[in-house]
Coordinates of C-alpha atoms and ligand atoms in Angstrom, one line a residue:
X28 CA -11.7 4.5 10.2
X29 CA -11.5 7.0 7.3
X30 CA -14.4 8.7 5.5
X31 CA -13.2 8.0 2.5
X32 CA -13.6 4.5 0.7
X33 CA -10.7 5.0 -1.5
X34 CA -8.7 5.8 1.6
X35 CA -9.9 3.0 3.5
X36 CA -9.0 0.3 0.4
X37 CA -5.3 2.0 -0.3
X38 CA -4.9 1.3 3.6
X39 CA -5.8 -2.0 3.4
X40 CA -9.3 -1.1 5.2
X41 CA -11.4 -1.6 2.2
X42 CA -15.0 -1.7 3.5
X43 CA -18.1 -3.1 1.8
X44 CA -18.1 0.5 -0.6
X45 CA -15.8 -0.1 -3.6
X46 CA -13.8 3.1 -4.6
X47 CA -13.5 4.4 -8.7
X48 CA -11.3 6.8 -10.0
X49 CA -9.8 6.7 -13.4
X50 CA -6.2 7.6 -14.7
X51 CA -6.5 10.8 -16.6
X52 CA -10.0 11.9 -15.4
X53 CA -8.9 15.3 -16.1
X54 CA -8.5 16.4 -19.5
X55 CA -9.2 16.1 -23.1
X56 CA -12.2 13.9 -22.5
X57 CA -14.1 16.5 -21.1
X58 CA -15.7 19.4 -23.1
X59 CA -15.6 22.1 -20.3
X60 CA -11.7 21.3 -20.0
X61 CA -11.2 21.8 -23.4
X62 CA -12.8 25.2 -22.3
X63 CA -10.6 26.0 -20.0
X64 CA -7.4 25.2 -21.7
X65 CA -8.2 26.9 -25.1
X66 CA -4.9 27.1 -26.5
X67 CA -2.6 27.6 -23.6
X68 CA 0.6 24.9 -23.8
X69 CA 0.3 22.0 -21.6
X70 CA 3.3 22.8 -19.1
X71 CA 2.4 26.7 -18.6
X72 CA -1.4 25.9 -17.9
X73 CA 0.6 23.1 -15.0
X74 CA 2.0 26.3 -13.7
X75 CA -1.2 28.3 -12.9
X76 CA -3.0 26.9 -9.8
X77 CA -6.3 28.2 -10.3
X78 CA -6.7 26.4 -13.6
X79 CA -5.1 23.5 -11.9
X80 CA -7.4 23.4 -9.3
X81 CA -10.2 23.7 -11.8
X82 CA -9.2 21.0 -14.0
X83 CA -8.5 19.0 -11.1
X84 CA -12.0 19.1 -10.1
X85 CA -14.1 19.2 -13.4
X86 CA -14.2 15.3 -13.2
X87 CA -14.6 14.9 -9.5
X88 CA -18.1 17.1 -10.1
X89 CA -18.9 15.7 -12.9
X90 CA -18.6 11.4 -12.7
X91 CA -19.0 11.5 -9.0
X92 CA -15.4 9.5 -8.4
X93 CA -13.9 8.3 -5.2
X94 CA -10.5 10.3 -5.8
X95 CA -9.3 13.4 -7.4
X96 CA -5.8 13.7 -8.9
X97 CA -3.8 16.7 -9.4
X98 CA -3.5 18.0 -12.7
X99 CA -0.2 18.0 -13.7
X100 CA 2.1 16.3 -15.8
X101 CA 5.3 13.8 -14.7
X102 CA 7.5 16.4 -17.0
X103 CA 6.3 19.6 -14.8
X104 CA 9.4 19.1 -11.6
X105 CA 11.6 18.8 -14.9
X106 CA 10.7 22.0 -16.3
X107 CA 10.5 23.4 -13.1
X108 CA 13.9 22.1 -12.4
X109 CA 15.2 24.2 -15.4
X110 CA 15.3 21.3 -18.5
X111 CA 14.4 22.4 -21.7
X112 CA 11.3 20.1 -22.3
X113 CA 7.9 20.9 -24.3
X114 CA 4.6 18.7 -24.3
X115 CA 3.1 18.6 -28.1
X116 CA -0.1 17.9 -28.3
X117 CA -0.9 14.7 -30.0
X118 CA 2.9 13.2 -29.7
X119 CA 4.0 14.2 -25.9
X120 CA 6.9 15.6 -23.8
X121 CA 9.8 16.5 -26.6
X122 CA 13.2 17.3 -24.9
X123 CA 15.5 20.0 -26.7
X124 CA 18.2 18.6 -25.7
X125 CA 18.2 14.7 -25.0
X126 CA 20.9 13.6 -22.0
X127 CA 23.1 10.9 -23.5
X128 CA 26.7 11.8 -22.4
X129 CA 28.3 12.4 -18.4
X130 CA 28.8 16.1 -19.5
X131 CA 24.6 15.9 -20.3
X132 CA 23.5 15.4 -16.8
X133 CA 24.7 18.8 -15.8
X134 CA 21.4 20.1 -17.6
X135 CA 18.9 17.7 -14.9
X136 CA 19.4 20.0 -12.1
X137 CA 18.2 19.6 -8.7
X138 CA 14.4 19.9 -7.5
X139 CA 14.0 22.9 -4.9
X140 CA 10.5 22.9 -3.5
X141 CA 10.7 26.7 -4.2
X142 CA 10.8 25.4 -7.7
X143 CA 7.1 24.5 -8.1
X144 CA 5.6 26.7 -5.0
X145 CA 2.8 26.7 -7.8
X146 CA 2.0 23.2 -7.1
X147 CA 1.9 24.2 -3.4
X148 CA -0.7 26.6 -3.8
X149 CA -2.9 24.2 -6.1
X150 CA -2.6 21.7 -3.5
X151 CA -3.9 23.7 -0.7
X152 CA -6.6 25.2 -3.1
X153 CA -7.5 21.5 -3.6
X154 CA -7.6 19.7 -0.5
X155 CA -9.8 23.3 1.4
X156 CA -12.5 22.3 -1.9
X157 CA -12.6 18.7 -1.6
X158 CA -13.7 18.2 1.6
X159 CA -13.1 14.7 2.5
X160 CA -12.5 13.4 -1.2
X161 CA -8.7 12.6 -1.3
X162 CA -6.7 14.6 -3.6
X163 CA -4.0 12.1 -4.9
X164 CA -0.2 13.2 -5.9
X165 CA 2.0 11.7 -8.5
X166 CA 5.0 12.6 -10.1
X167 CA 7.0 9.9 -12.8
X168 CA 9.2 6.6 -12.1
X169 CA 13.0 7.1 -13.3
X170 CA 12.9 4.4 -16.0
X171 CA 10.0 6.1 -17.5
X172 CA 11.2 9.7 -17.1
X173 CA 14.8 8.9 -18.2
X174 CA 13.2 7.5 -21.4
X175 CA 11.9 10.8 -22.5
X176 CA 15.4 12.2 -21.6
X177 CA 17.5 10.1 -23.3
X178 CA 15.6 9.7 -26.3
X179 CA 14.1 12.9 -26.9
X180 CA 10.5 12.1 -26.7
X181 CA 8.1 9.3 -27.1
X182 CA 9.6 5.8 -28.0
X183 CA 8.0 2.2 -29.1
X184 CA 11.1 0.3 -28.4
X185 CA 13.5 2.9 -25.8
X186 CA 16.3 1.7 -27.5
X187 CA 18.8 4.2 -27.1
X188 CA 17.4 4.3 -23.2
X189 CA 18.2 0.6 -23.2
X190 CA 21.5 0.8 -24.8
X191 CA 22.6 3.5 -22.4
X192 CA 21.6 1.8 -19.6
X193 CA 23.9 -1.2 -20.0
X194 CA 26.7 0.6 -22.1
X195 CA 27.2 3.0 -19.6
X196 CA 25.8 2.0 -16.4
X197 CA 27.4 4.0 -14.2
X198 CA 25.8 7.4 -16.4
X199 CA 22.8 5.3 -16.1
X200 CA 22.6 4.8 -12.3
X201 CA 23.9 8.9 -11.9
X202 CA 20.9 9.9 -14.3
X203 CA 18.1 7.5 -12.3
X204 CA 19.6 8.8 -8.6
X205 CA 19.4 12.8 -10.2
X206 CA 15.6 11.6 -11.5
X207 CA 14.6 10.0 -8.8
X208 CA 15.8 13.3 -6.0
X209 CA 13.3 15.6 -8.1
X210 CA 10.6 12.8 -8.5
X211 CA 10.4 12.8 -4.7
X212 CA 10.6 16.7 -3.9
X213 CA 7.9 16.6 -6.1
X214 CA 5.8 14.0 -4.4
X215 CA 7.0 15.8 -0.8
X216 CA 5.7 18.5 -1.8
X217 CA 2.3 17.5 -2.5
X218 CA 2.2 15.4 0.6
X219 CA 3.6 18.2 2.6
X220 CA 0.7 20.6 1.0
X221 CA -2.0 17.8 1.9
X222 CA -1.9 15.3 -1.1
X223 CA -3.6 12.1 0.8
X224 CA -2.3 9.7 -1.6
X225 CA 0.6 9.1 -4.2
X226 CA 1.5 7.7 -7.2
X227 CA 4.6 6.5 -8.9
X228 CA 3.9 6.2 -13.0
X229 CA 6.5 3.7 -14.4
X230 CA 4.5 3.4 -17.1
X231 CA 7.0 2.4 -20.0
X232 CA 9.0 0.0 -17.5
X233 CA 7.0 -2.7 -18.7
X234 CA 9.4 -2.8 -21.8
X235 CA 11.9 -4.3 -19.8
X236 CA 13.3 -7.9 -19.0
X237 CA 12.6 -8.7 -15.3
X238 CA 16.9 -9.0 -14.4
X239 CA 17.2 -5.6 -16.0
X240 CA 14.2 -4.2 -13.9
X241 CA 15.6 -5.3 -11.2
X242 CA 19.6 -3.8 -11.8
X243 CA 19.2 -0.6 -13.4
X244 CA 15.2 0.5 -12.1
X245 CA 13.9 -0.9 -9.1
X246 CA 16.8 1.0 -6.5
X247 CA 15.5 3.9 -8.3
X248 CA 11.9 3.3 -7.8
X249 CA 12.5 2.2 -4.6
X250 CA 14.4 5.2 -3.2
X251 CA 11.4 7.5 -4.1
X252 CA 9.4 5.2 -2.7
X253 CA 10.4 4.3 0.4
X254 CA 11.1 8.5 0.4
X255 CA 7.3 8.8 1.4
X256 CA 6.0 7.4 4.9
X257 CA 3.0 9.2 5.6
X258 CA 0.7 8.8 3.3
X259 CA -0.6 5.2 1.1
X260 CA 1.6 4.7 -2.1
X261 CA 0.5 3.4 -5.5
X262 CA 2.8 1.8 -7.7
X263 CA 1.8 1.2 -11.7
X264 CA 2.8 0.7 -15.4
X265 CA 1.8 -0.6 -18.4
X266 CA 2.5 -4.7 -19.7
X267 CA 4.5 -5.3 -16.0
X268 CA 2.9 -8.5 -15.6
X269 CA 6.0 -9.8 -15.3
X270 CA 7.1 -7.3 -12.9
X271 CA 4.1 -6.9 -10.7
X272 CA 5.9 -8.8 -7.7
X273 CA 8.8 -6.6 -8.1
X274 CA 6.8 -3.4 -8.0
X275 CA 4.1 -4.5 -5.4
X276 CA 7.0 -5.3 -3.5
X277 CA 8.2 -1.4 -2.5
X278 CA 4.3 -0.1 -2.3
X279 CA 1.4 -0.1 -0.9
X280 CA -1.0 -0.5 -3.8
X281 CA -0.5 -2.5 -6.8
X282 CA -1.8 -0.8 -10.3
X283 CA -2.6 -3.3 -13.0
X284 CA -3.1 -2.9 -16.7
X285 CA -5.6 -5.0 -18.5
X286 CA -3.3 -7.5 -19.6
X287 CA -3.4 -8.9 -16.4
X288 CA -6.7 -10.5 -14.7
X289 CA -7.0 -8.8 -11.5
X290 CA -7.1 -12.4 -9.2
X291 CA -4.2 -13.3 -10.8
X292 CA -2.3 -10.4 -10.3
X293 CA -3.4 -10.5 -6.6
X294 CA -1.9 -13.8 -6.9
X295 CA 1.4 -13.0 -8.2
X296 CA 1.9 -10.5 -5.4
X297 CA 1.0 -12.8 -2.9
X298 CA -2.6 -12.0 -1.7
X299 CA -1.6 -9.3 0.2
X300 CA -2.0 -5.9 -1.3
X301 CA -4.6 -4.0 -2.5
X302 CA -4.9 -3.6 -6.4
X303 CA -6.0 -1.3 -8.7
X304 CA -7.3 -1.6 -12.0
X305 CA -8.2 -2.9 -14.6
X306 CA -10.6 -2.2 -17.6
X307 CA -9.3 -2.0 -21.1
X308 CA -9.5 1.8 -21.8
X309 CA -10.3 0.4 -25.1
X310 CA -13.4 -0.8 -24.4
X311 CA -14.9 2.3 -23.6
X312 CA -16.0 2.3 -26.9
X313 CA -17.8 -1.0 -27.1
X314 CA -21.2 -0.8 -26.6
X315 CA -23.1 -0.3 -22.8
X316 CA -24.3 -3.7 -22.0
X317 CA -21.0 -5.1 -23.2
X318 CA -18.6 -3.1 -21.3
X319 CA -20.8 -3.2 -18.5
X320 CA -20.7 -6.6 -17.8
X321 CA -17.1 -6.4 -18.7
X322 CA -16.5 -3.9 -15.3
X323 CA -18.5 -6.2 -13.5
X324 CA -16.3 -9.0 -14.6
X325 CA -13.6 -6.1 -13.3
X326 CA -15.1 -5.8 -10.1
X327 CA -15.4 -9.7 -9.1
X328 CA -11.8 -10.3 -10.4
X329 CA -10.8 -7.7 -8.1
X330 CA -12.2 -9.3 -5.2
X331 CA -10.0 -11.7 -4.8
X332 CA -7.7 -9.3 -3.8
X333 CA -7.2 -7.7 -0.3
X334 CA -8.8 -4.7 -1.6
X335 CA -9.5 -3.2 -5.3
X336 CA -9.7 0.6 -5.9
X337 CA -12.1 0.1 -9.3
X338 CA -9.9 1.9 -12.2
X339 CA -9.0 1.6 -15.9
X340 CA -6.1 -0.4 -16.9
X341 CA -4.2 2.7 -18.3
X342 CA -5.4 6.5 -19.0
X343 CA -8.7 8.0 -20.4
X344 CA -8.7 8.0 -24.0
X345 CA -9.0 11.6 -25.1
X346 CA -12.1 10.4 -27.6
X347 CA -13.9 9.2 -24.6
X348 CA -17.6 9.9 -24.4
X349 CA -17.3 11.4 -20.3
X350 CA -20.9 9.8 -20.2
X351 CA -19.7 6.2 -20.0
X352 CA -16.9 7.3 -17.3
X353 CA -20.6 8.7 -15.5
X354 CA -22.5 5.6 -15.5
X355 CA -19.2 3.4 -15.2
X356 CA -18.8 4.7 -11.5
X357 CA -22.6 4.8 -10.7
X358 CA -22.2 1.3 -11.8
X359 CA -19.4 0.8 -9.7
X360 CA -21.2 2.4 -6.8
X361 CA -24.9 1.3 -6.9
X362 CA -23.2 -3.0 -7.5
X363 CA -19.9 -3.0 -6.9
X364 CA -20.4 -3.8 -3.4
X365 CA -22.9 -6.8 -3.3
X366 CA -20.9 -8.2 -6.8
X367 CA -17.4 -7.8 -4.5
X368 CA -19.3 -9.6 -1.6
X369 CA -20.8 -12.7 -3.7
X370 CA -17.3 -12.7 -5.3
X371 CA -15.2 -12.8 -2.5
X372 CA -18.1 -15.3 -1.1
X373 CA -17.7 -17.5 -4.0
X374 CA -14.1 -17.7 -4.6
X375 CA -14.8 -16.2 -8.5
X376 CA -12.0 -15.9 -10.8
X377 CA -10.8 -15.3 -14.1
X378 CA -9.9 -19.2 -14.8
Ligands
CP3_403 O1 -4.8 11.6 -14.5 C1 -5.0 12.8 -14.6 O2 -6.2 13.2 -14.8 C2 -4.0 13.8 -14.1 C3 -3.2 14.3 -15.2 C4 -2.0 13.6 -15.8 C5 -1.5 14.2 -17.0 N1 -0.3 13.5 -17.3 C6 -2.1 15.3 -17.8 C7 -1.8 15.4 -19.2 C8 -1.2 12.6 -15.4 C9 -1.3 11.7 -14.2 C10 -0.1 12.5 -16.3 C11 1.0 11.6 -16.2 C12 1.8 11.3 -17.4 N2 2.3 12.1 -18.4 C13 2.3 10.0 -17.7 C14 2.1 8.8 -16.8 C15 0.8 8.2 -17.0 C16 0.5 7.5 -18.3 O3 -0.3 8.0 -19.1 O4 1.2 6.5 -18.5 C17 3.1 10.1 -18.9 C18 3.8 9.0 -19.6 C19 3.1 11.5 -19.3 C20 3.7 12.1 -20.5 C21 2.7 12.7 -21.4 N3 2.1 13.9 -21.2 C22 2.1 12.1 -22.5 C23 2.4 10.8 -23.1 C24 1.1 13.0 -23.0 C25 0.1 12.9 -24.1 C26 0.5 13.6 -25.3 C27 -0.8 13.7 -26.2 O5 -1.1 14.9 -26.5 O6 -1.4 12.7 -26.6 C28 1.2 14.1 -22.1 C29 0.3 15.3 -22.2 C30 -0.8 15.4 -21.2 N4 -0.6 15.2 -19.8 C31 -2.1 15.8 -21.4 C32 -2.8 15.8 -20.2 C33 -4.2 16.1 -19.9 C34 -2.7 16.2 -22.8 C35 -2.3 17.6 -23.1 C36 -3.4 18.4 -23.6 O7 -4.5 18.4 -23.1 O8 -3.1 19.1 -24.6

């Protein structure tokens, strides 16, 4: 048996503790972080390990959570990999020159670990000052990487992504493979330097039809995947309800959005994997006796599943008072497990 709860429940050993960590814990949300960045750009900050390894931990201190995940971005192998891309604050990775054409794809080089020896270092900073919380790795899914490519930067619709990818499948396919080789150096990397955990961020897949999921993303997915053996793999975008089956399918852990009540997305997986999820970040705003009983409604939803690793349904809103993340996982902690127990018990669900 592991020490750690969130270990034990991405294994499918979840004991009675339930585990909390939220998707972008580290960052914006946090005054001391806003601190520490001052005005250095996104990717360069990425690049020095001791402010990565500070940044990593600010949250882990502060709410007390089950998990700590590297601060990073699912741009950095890019840049690292020599393409021209930027993060601009408030909008999001911009790309100098977006890859469209065969001739493009000679600017998405390959991913040499020597590349990002930074995120070596951070890693092994990490894991010696965490103890026996998990540090977890995670680098970007192809469709959702090729997205910023091919468009440019953020998209509502990825409409030129989607019109590449079945008018020129073949350029499609090459650009997903080339994607999906440096999204998994990445992720070896951080394995190799003691990540205990990883996950894949599709997180704009959810735009797609489940046929075209499955032709032009899920090989992809599934190569980078299936890449990593040694440590527990978590798989998750935003609005795959329709997908969750798919995805579940080539990971360990399933990660749900908020669209989706957590026992019926343990049903549409089959009852077998452990999920993760799923408050509406949104409701981080809504008053404390409101949202609490909405993460306990979280909490016995989840228990329907194999195991539930207590997160939000998508990232921390940068306007997020940290306080509610702090009593949201003593919450989590102090009923989680007697509310998992009479759930699981009970048979509770969303319906
Ligand atoms: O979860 C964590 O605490 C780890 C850090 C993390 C960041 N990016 C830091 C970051 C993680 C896991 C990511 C992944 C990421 N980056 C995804 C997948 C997860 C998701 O949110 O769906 C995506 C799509 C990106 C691309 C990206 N990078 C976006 C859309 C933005 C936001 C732009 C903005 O300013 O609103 C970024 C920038 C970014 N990545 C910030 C942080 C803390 C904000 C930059 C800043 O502080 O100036």
């Amino acid at each position: 048996m592991t020490a750690s709860p969130f270990l034990a429940a991405a294994t499918g050993n979840q004991g009675p503790q339930l585990p909390v960590w939220f998707m972008r814990q580290a960052g914006r949300s946090l005054p001391e972080y806003r601190t520490v960045r001052a005005d250095r750009p996104m990717l360069e900050s990425c690049t020095d390990p001791d402010l990565v390894t500070e940044v990593t931990l600010q949250p882990v201190r502060r709410h007390g959570v089950d998990a700590a995940i590297l601060f990073s971005d699912i741009m950095v192998p890019l840049a690292a990999a020599g393409v021209g891309v930027e993060i601009v604050a408030g909008v999001g990775p911009v790309i100098a020159e977006p890859i469209r054409t065969e001739a493009d794809l000679a600017r998405v080089p390959a991913l040499d670990p020597s590349d990002v020896g930074f995120i070596d270092t951070a890693v092994r900073q990490l894991v010696a000052e965490l103890g026996e919380t998990p540090l977890i790795g995670f680098a970007g899914a192809p469709f959702t990487m090729a997205s910023y490519l091919v468009e440019g930067g953020p998209s509502k619709d990825h409409a030129r992504t989607k019109a590449l990818m079945v008018g020129a499948p073949e350029l499609w396919h090459a650009l997903c493979a080339r994607i999906a080789a440096i999204s998994t150096v990445f992720l070896q990397v951080q394995v190799a330097a003691g990540a205990r955990t990883v996950q894949l961020f599709d997180s704009w897949a959810g735009s797609l039809s489940v046929a075209d999921y499955r032709e032009f993303v899920l090989p992809h997915s599934t190569a980078v995947l299936a890449a990593i053996t040694d440590v527990p793999r978590i798989h998750f975008g935003v609005g795959t309800g329709e997908l969750l089956a798919d995805m579940a399918g080539i990971t360990d852990v399933i990660g749900v959005d908020w669209r989706v009540p957590l026992d019926e997305a343990a049903r549409r997986v089959g009852g077998t994997k452990p999920v993760q999820g799923n408050l509406d970040p949104a409701l981080l705003q809504a008053p404390w006796p409101v949202l609490a009983d909405r993460v306990r409604q979280v909490i016995r939803t989840g228990a329907q599943a194999p195991g539930h690793i207590f997160n939000l349904g998508h990232g921390v809103p940068p306007q997020t008072d940290p306080d509610v993340l702090t009593r949201i996982v003593e919450l989590v902690h102090t009923e989680g497990p007697e509310l998992r127990a009479a759930a699981r018990a009970d048979g509770v669900t969303s319906s």
